Amino acid sequence: MKKMIPHTFGGRILDFRFPTSWQQFNQKQLRYVFLVITLFSPVKAKTYVFMRFTGIRVRKRVKGGWLCTFRLNWHKKLRFILQDWQVRSFLRQIDFISEPNAYPVRLDRIGGRYAIDAMLHGLSFEDYLCCENHYQGYLYSQDISQLKALYGFLYKKKPGVKGSLKTAFSRIKEYELISVFLWWGSIKLYFASLFPHFFQPFHQRTDADQPELPDLMGAMNAQIRALTGGDVTKEKEVLQMDCWRALTELDAKAHDIQILKSKQNGHK
């Protein structure tokens, strides 16, 4: 898998087929994007992505633009000038890398461990709740240990001695942890579109100087009670339930409550 994107050249026109969404990046490209958006401002990050993925080399600043070269093959190189307006136009095509991503993508492997299903199929409801707690914990504390804990749930080592050694001798980089954070953020947006009755936006006080930390434990217990119907003997079964099944049930219950409230308000 290459970082560079496909191109065509004919009639003195150099044309690139640039990705238009996160899911069109391959793993090498995705890793590079996570790296630059961690290190640089949005505009600078997009500039690095554009240059790296196209293979265009900037030689020097000229009047109204930039003198660039592009190697078509080992013996043929193009020289051309990119105008400032053209660069701005190209960068707008990849604005999506600095915007929230509503379709989950992630690095397949980090620190010798392998990612679970990108959509979280197979993740237990208990682990889902733990992941959400660590995600919220990082949002409100910026404590990197919260992302390391989130990574531990979403990336699993391969069984056996070889898998343990790989994990032990692999160092996790900052941009990799940020990619874990962004993966979970995209999961939340994706789930909000699938389970709109359950995932309601959090409203914080407008007069608050500091963000208000949600009652995570209270929310978690409320979700468990909703699924067990108050029967504590069912709690273990609920926690081991696939998170998709649990969220489907919670969304249906939230929908029923909304309908009931609507009917009650209609009779007032």
mmCIF file of C-alpha atoms in Angstrom:
data_model
loop_
_atom_site.group_PDB
_atom_site.id
_atom_site.type_symbol
_atom_site.label_atom_id
_atom_site.label_comp_id
_atom_site.label_asym_id
_atom_site.label_seq_id
_atom_site.Cartn_x
_atom_site.Cartn_y
_atom_site.Cartn_z
ATOM 1 C CA MET A 1 0.000 0.000 0.000
ATOM 2 C CA LYS A 2 1.465 3.341 -1.045
ATOM 3 C CA LYS A 3 1.032 6.777 0.434
ATOM 4 C CA MET A 4 0.801 8.326 -3.034
ATOM 5 C CA ILE A 5 -2.541 8.494 -4.821
ATOM 6 C CA PRO A 6 -3.226 7.472 -8.457
ATOM 7 C CA HIS A 7 -2.660 10.030 -11.216
ATOM 8 C CA THR A 8 -3.051 10.396 -14.968
ATOM 9 C CA PHE A 9 -1.132 12.609 -17.406
ATOM 10 C CA GLY A 10 -2.224 13.529 -20.907
ATOM 11 C CA GLY A 11 -2.618 16.660 -23.013
ATOM 12 C CA ARG A 12 -0.275 18.464 -20.605
ATOM 13 C CA ILE A 13 -2.824 17.903 -17.806
ATOM 14 C CA LEU A 14 -1.768 16.223 -14.579
ATOM 15 C CA ASP A 15 -4.820 14.808 -12.815
ATOM 16 C CA PHE A 16 -4.969 13.257 -9.338
ATOM 17 C CA ARG A 17 -7.780 11.100 -7.932
ATOM 18 C CA PHE A 18 -7.751 12.335 -4.366
ATOM 19 C CA PRO A 19 -9.688 10.603 -1.556
ATOM 20 C CA THR A 20 -12.910 12.402 -0.662
ATOM 21 C CA SER A 21 -13.561 10.720 2.692
ATOM 22 C CA TRP A 22 -11.706 9.045 5.557
ATOM 23 C CA GLN A 23 -12.727 5.540 4.508
ATOM 24 C CA GLN A 24 -10.923 5.932 1.165
ATOM 25 C CA PHE A 25 -7.499 6.143 2.839
ATOM 26 C CA ASN A 26 -5.411 2.997 2.989
ATOM 27 C CA GLN A 27 -3.559 2.164 6.206
ATOM 28 C CA LYS A 28 -0.300 3.925 5.307
ATOM 29 C CA GLN A 29 -2.157 7.039 4.240
ATOM 30 C CA LEU A 30 -4.329 6.928 7.344
ATOM 31 C CA ARG A 31 -1.278 6.647 9.601
ATOM 32 C CA TYR A 32 0.309 9.668 7.922
ATOM 33 C CA VAL A 33 -2.881 11.735 8.240
ATOM 34 C CA PHE A 34 -3.160 10.973 11.958
ATOM 35 C CA LEU A 35 0.502 11.958 12.368
ATOM 36 C CA VAL A 36 0.248 15.379 10.700
ATOM 37 C CA ILE A 37 -3.079 16.387 12.281
ATOM 38 C CA THR A 38 -1.505 15.626 15.672
ATOM 39 C CA LEU A 39 1.628 17.689 14.981
ATOM 40 C CA PHE A 40 0.401 20.641 12.926
ATOM 41 C CA SER A 41 -2.350 23.216 12.513
ATOM 42 C CA PRO A 42 -5.229 22.224 10.156
ATOM 43 C CA VAL A 43 -3.927 24.243 7.178
ATOM 44 C CA LYS A 44 -0.351 23.017 7.559
ATOM 45 C CA ALA A 45 -1.539 19.426 8.056
ATOM 46 C CA LYS A 46 -3.605 19.551 4.855
ATOM 47 C CA THR A 47 -0.631 21.003 2.973
ATOM 48 C CA TYR A 48 1.603 18.143 4.108
ATOM 49 C CA VAL A 49 -1.059 15.590 3.137
ATOM 50 C CA PHE A 50 -1.504 17.143 -0.304
ATOM 51 C CA MET A 51 2.215 17.201 -1.071
ATOM 52 C CA ARG A 52 2.954 13.732 0.318
ATOM 53 C CA PHE A 53 0.030 11.994 -1.356
ATOM 54 C CA THR A 54 0.533 13.619 -4.764
ATOM 55 C CA GLY A 55 4.334 13.406 -4.787
ATOM 56 C CA ILE A 56 4.584 17.039 -5.898
ATOM 57 C CA ARG A 57 7.814 18.724 -4.799
ATOM 58 C CA VAL A 58 7.934 22.469 -4.132
ATOM 59 C CA ARG A 59 11.205 23.995 -5.341
ATOM 60 C CA LYS A 60 10.827 27.699 -4.611
ATOM 61 C CA ARG A 61 8.440 30.600 -4.234
ATOM 62 C CA VAL A 62 7.771 32.560 -7.435
ATOM 63 C CA LYS A 63 5.530 35.505 -8.218
ATOM 64 C CA GLY A 64 1.933 34.491 -7.486
ATOM 65 C CA GLY A 65 2.705 30.868 -6.765
ATOM 66 C CA TRP A 66 5.191 28.045 -6.349
ATOM 67 C CA LEU A 67 7.628 26.388 -8.750
ATOM 68 C CA CYS A 68 6.999 22.629 -8.451
ATOM 69 C CA THR A 69 8.210 19.375 -9.968
ATOM 70 C CA PHE A 70 6.575 16.001 -10.380
ATOM 71 C CA ARG A 71 8.328 12.803 -11.474
ATOM 72 C CA LEU A 72 6.239 10.868 -14.030
ATOM 73 C CA ASN A 73 8.815 8.074 -14.232
ATOM 74 C CA TRP A 74 12.524 7.526 -13.645
ATOM 75 C CA HIS A 75 13.595 9.592 -16.686
ATOM 76 C CA LYS A 76 10.805 12.201 -17.034
ATOM 77 C CA LYS A 77 10.069 15.055 -14.653
ATOM 78 C CA LEU A 78 7.476 17.815 -15.030
ATOM 79 C CA ARG A 79 8.124 21.421 -14.021
ATOM 80 C CA PHE A 80 5.161 23.703 -13.452
ATOM 81 C CA ILE A 81 3.882 26.580 -11.363
ATOM 82 C CA LEU A 82 1.069 26.129 -8.850
ATOM 83 C CA GLN A 83 -0.804 29.375 -8.312
ATOM 84 C CA ASP A 84 -1.830 30.293 -4.763
ATOM 85 C CA TRP A 85 -5.528 30.007 -5.644
ATOM 86 C CA GLN A 86 -4.932 26.502 -7.013
ATOM 87 C CA VAL A 87 -3.261 25.405 -3.783
ATOM 88 C CA ARG A 88 -6.190 26.780 -1.753
ATOM 89 C CA SER A 89 -8.621 24.943 -4.036
ATOM 90 C CA PHE A 90 -6.751 21.653 -3.647
ATOM 91 C CA LEU A 91 -6.627 21.995 0.134
ATOM 92 C CA ARG A 92 -10.396 22.585 0.287
ATOM 93 C CA GLN A 93 -10.862 19.131 -1.235
ATOM 94 C CA ILE A 94 -9.368 17.587 1.902
ATOM 95 C CA ASP A 95 -11.158 19.777 4.455
ATOM 96 C CA PHE A 96 -12.734 16.589 5.778
ATOM 97 C CA ILE A 97 -9.527 15.608 7.624
ATOM 98 C CA SER A 98 -10.002 18.524 10.036
ATOM 99 C CA GLU A 99 -13.718 17.860 10.568
ATOM 100 C CA PRO A 100 -15.508 15.246 12.736
ATOM 101 C CA ASN A 101 -15.698 11.900 10.983
ATOM 102 C CA ALA A 102 -19.075 10.164 11.187
ATOM 103 C CA TYR A 103 -17.830 6.910 9.625
ATOM 104 C CA PRO A 104 -15.445 4.955 11.880
ATOM 105 C CA VAL A 105 -11.955 4.247 10.576
ATOM 106 C CA ARG A 106 -8.893 3.207 12.569
ATOM 107 C CA LEU A 107 -5.348 1.940 12.356
ATOM 108 C CA ASP A 108 -5.336 -1.841 12.055
ATOM 109 C CA ARG A 109 -2.362 -2.226 14.369
ATOM 110 C CA ILE A 110 -0.767 -0.164 17.142
ATOM 111 C CA GLY A 111 2.005 -1.162 19.530
ATOM 112 C CA GLY A 112 2.028 -4.818 18.550
ATOM 113 C CA ARG A 113 -1.728 -5.126 19.142
ATOM 114 C CA TYR A 114 -4.512 -5.550 16.600
ATOM 115 C CA ALA A 115 -7.694 -3.500 16.422
ATOM 116 C CA ILE A 116 -11.110 -5.000 17.112
ATOM 117 C CA ASP A 117 -13.905 -4.531 14.558
ATOM 118 C CA ALA A 118 -14.041 -0.882 13.420
ATOM 119 C CA MET A 119 -17.788 -0.736 14.183
ATOM 120 C CA LEU A 120 -17.323 -2.470 17.582
ATOM 121 C CA HIS A 121 -19.204 -5.639 16.622
ATOM 122 C CA GLY A 122 -18.301 -8.223 19.257
ATOM 123 C CA LEU A 123 -17.446 -5.686 21.962
ATOM 124 C CA SER A 124 -19.327 -6.415 25.178
ATOM 125 C CA PHE A 125 -21.609 -3.777 26.665
ATOM 126 C CA GLU A 126 -19.451 -3.733 29.797
ATOM 127 C CA ASP A 127 -16.323 -2.934 27.775
ATOM 128 C CA TYR A 128 -18.285 -0.358 25.781
ATOM 129 C CA LEU A 129 -19.201 1.450 29.017
ATOM 130 C CA CYS A 130 -15.567 1.355 30.168
ATOM 131 C CA CYS A 131 -14.411 2.789 26.829
ATOM 132 C CA GLU A 132 -16.945 5.607 27.041
ATOM 133 C CA ASN A 133 -15.788 6.445 30.577
ATOM 134 C CA HIS A 134 -12.146 6.663 29.463
ATOM 135 C CA TYR A 135 -13.107 8.748 26.410
ATOM 136 C CA GLN A 136 -15.052 11.213 28.558
ATOM 137 C CA GLY A 137 -12.253 11.158 31.121
ATOM 138 C CA TYR A 138 -9.753 12.300 28.491
ATOM 139 C CA LEU A 139 -12.134 14.985 27.193
ATOM 140 C CA TYR A 140 -12.382 16.594 30.609
ATOM 141 C CA SER A 141 -8.866 15.971 31.957
ATOM 142 C CA GLN A 142 -6.604 15.701 28.878
ATOM 143 C CA ASP A 143 -4.862 12.915 30.818
ATOM 144 C CA ILE A 144 -3.104 10.712 28.260
ATOM 145 C CA SER A 145 -3.435 7.691 30.565
ATOM 146 C CA GLN A 146 -7.156 7.714 29.736
ATOM 147 C CA LEU A 147 -6.311 7.164 26.051
ATOM 148 C CA LYS A 148 -3.891 4.383 26.952
ATOM 149 C CA ALA A 149 -6.696 2.665 28.863
ATOM 150 C CA LEU A 150 -9.071 3.166 25.902
ATOM 151 C CA TYR A 151 -6.420 1.669 23.611
ATOM 152 C CA GLY A 152 -6.238 -1.389 25.888
ATOM 153 C CA PHE A 153 -9.912 -2.156 25.244
ATOM 154 C CA LEU A 154 -9.869 -1.517 21.497
ATOM 155 C CA TYR A 155 -6.582 -3.245 20.590
ATOM 156 C CA LYS A 156 -5.879 -6.854 21.527
ATOM 157 C CA LYS A 157 -2.601 -8.766 21.484
ATOM 158 C CA LYS A 158 -2.344 -11.999 19.565
ATOM 159 C CA PRO A 159 -2.312 -15.111 21.759
ATOM 160 C CA GLY A 160 0.951 -16.856 22.554
ATOM 161 C CA VAL A 161 4.497 -15.848 23.433
ATOM 162 C CA LYS A 162 5.125 -14.070 20.124
ATOM 163 C CA GLY A 163 2.096 -11.823 20.615
ATOM 164 C CA SER A 164 3.197 -10.952 24.165
ATOM 165 C CA LEU A 165 6.756 -10.130 23.046
ATOM 166 C CA LYS A 166 5.525 -7.927 20.205
ATOM 167 C CA THR A 167 3.379 -5.955 22.625
ATOM 168 C CA ALA A 168 6.102 -5.700 25.276
ATOM 169 C CA PHE A 169 8.717 -4.272 22.892
ATOM 170 C CA SER A 170 6.424 -1.900 20.974
ATOM 171 C CA ARG A 171 6.227 1.752 21.931
ATOM 172 C CA ILE A 172 2.954 3.627 21.403
ATOM 173 C CA LYS A 173 3.338 7.075 19.847
ATOM 174 C CA GLU A 174 1.245 10.136 20.649
ATOM 175 C CA TYR A 175 -0.405 10.315 17.228
ATOM 176 C CA GLU A 176 -1.428 6.665 17.567
ATOM 177 C CA LEU A 177 -3.221 7.416 20.827
ATOM 178 C CA ILE A 178 -4.879 10.435 19.199
ATOM 179 C CA SER A 179 -6.060 8.111 16.422
ATOM 180 C CA VAL A 180 -7.711 5.936 19.101
ATOM 181 C CA PHE A 181 -9.454 9.023 20.501
ATOM 182 C CA LEU A 182 -10.664 10.036 17.025
ATOM 183 C CA TRP A 183 -11.844 6.488 16.314
ATOM 184 C CA TRP A 184 -14.045 6.497 19.399
ATOM 185 C CA GLY A 185 -15.301 9.993 18.528
ATOM 186 C CA SER A 186 -16.322 8.778 15.078
ATOM 187 C CA ILE A 187 -18.025 5.756 16.668
ATOM 188 C CA LYS A 188 -20.116 8.104 18.804
ATOM 189 C CA LEU A 189 -21.204 10.119 15.751
ATOM 190 C CA TYR A 190 -21.984 6.933 13.841
ATOM 191 C CA PHE A 191 -24.005 5.459 16.700
ATOM 192 C CA ALA A 192 -25.849 8.766 17.159
ATOM 193 C CA SER A 193 -27.121 8.416 13.575
ATOM 194 C CA LEU A 194 -28.150 4.782 14.138
ATOM 195 C CA PHE A 195 -29.646 5.188 17.624
ATOM 196 C CA PRO A 196 -30.990 8.762 17.616
ATOM 197 C CA HIS A 197 -33.529 8.240 20.405
ATOM 198 C CA PHE A 198 -30.927 7.054 22.893
ATOM 199 C CA PHE A 199 -28.047 9.365 21.956
ATOM 200 C CA GLN A 200 -29.320 12.801 22.867
ATOM 201 C CA PRO A 201 -26.982 15.841 22.809
ATOM 202 C CA PHE A 202 -25.559 16.850 26.166
ATOM 203 C CA HIS A 203 -26.619 20.363 27.178
ATOM 204 C CA GLN A 204 -24.210 22.185 29.472
ATOM 205 C CA ARG A 205 -24.921 25.404 31.323
ATOM 206 C CA THR A 206 -24.072 28.468 29.240
ATOM 207 C CA ASP A 207 -22.906 30.350 32.341
ATOM 208 C CA ALA A 208 -20.371 27.681 33.323
ATOM 209 C CA ASP A 209 -16.728 28.794 33.278
ATOM 210 C CA GLN A 210 -15.535 25.194 33.051
ATOM 211 C CA PRO A 211 -17.112 22.286 31.143
ATOM 212 C CA GLU A 212 -19.436 20.319 33.372
ATOM 213 C CA LEU A 213 -18.378 16.705 33.838
ATOM 214 C CA PRO A 214 -21.355 14.423 33.147
ATOM 215 C CA ASP A 215 -22.448 11.974 35.845
ATOM 216 C CA LEU A 216 -20.843 8.998 34.115
ATOM 217 C CA MET A 217 -21.503 6.515 36.890
ATOM 218 C CA GLY A 218 -25.116 7.609 37.164
ATOM 219 C CA ALA A 219 -25.616 7.343 33.408
ATOM 220 C CA MET A 220 -23.991 3.908 33.316
ATOM 221 C CA ASN A 221 -26.162 2.593 36.167
ATOM 222 C CA ALA A 222 -29.292 4.013 34.530
ATOM 223 C CA GLN A 223 -28.481 2.169 31.286
ATOM 224 C CA ILE A 224 -27.895 -1.100 33.114
ATOM 225 C CA ARG A 225 -31.152 -0.721 35.077
ATOM 226 C CA ALA A 226 -33.036 -0.032 31.842
ATOM 227 C CA LEU A 227 -31.761 -3.262 30.319
ATOM 228 C CA THR A 228 -32.249 -5.441 33.404
ATOM 229 C CA GLY A 229 -35.665 -4.006 34.215
ATOM 230 C CA GLY A 230 -34.433 -3.590 37.780
ATOM 231 C CA ASP A 231 -33.627 -7.309 38.133
ATOM 232 C CA VAL A 232 -30.084 -7.440 39.563
ATOM 233 C CA THR A 233 -29.795 -11.146 38.720
ATOM 234 C CA LYS A 234 -29.717 -10.179 35.034
ATOM 235 C CA GLU A 235 -26.889 -7.668 35.401
ATOM 236 C CA LYS A 236 -24.056 -10.047 34.492
ATOM 237 C CA GLU A 237 -25.954 -11.218 31.405
ATOM 238 C CA VAL A 238 -26.582 -7.627 30.328
ATOM 239 C CA LEU A 239 -22.945 -6.592 30.760
ATOM 240 C CA GLN A 240 -21.774 -9.494 28.569
ATOM 241 C CA MET A 241 -24.294 -8.604 25.866
ATOM 242 C CA ASP A 242 -22.901 -7.378 22.528
ATOM 243 C CA CYS A 243 -22.867 -3.564 22.666
ATOM 244 C CA TRP A 244 -24.847 -3.327 19.421
ATOM 245 C CA ARG A 245 -27.648 -5.413 20.907
ATOM 246 C CA ALA A 246 -27.596 -3.381 24.121
ATOM 247 C CA LEU A 247 -27.717 -0.043 22.282
ATOM 248 C CA THR A 248 -30.522 -1.280 20.019
ATOM 249 C CA GLU A 249 -32.597 -2.140 23.102
ATOM 250 C CA LEU A 250 -31.754 1.151 24.826
ATOM 251 C CA ASP A 251 -32.710 3.107 21.706
ATOM 252 C CA ALA A 252 -36.053 1.274 21.497
ATOM 253 C CA LYS A 253 -36.748 1.970 25.185
ATOM 254 C CA ALA A 254 -35.849 5.642 24.742
ATOM 255 C CA HIS A 255 -38.193 5.811 21.739
ATOM 256 C CA ASP A 256 -41.036 4.289 23.775
ATOM 257 C CA ILE A 257 -40.463 6.850 26.548
ATOM 258 C CA GLN A 258 -40.536 9.709 24.026
ATOM 259 C CA ILE A 259 -43.825 8.454 22.571
ATOM 260 C CA LEU A 260 -45.318 8.110 26.070
ATOM 261 C CA LYS A 261 -44.246 11.651 27.011
ATOM 262 C CA SER A 262 -45.687 12.985 23.760
ATOM 263 C CA LYS A 263 -49.040 11.359 24.463
ATOM 264 C CA GLN A 264 -49.066 12.661 28.026
ATOM 265 C CA ASN A 265 -48.299 16.194 26.863
ATOM 266 C CA GLY A 266 -51.035 15.883 24.248
ATOM 267 C CA HIS A 267 -53.627 15.157 26.947
ATOM 268 C CA LYS A 268 -52.720 18.153 29.104
#
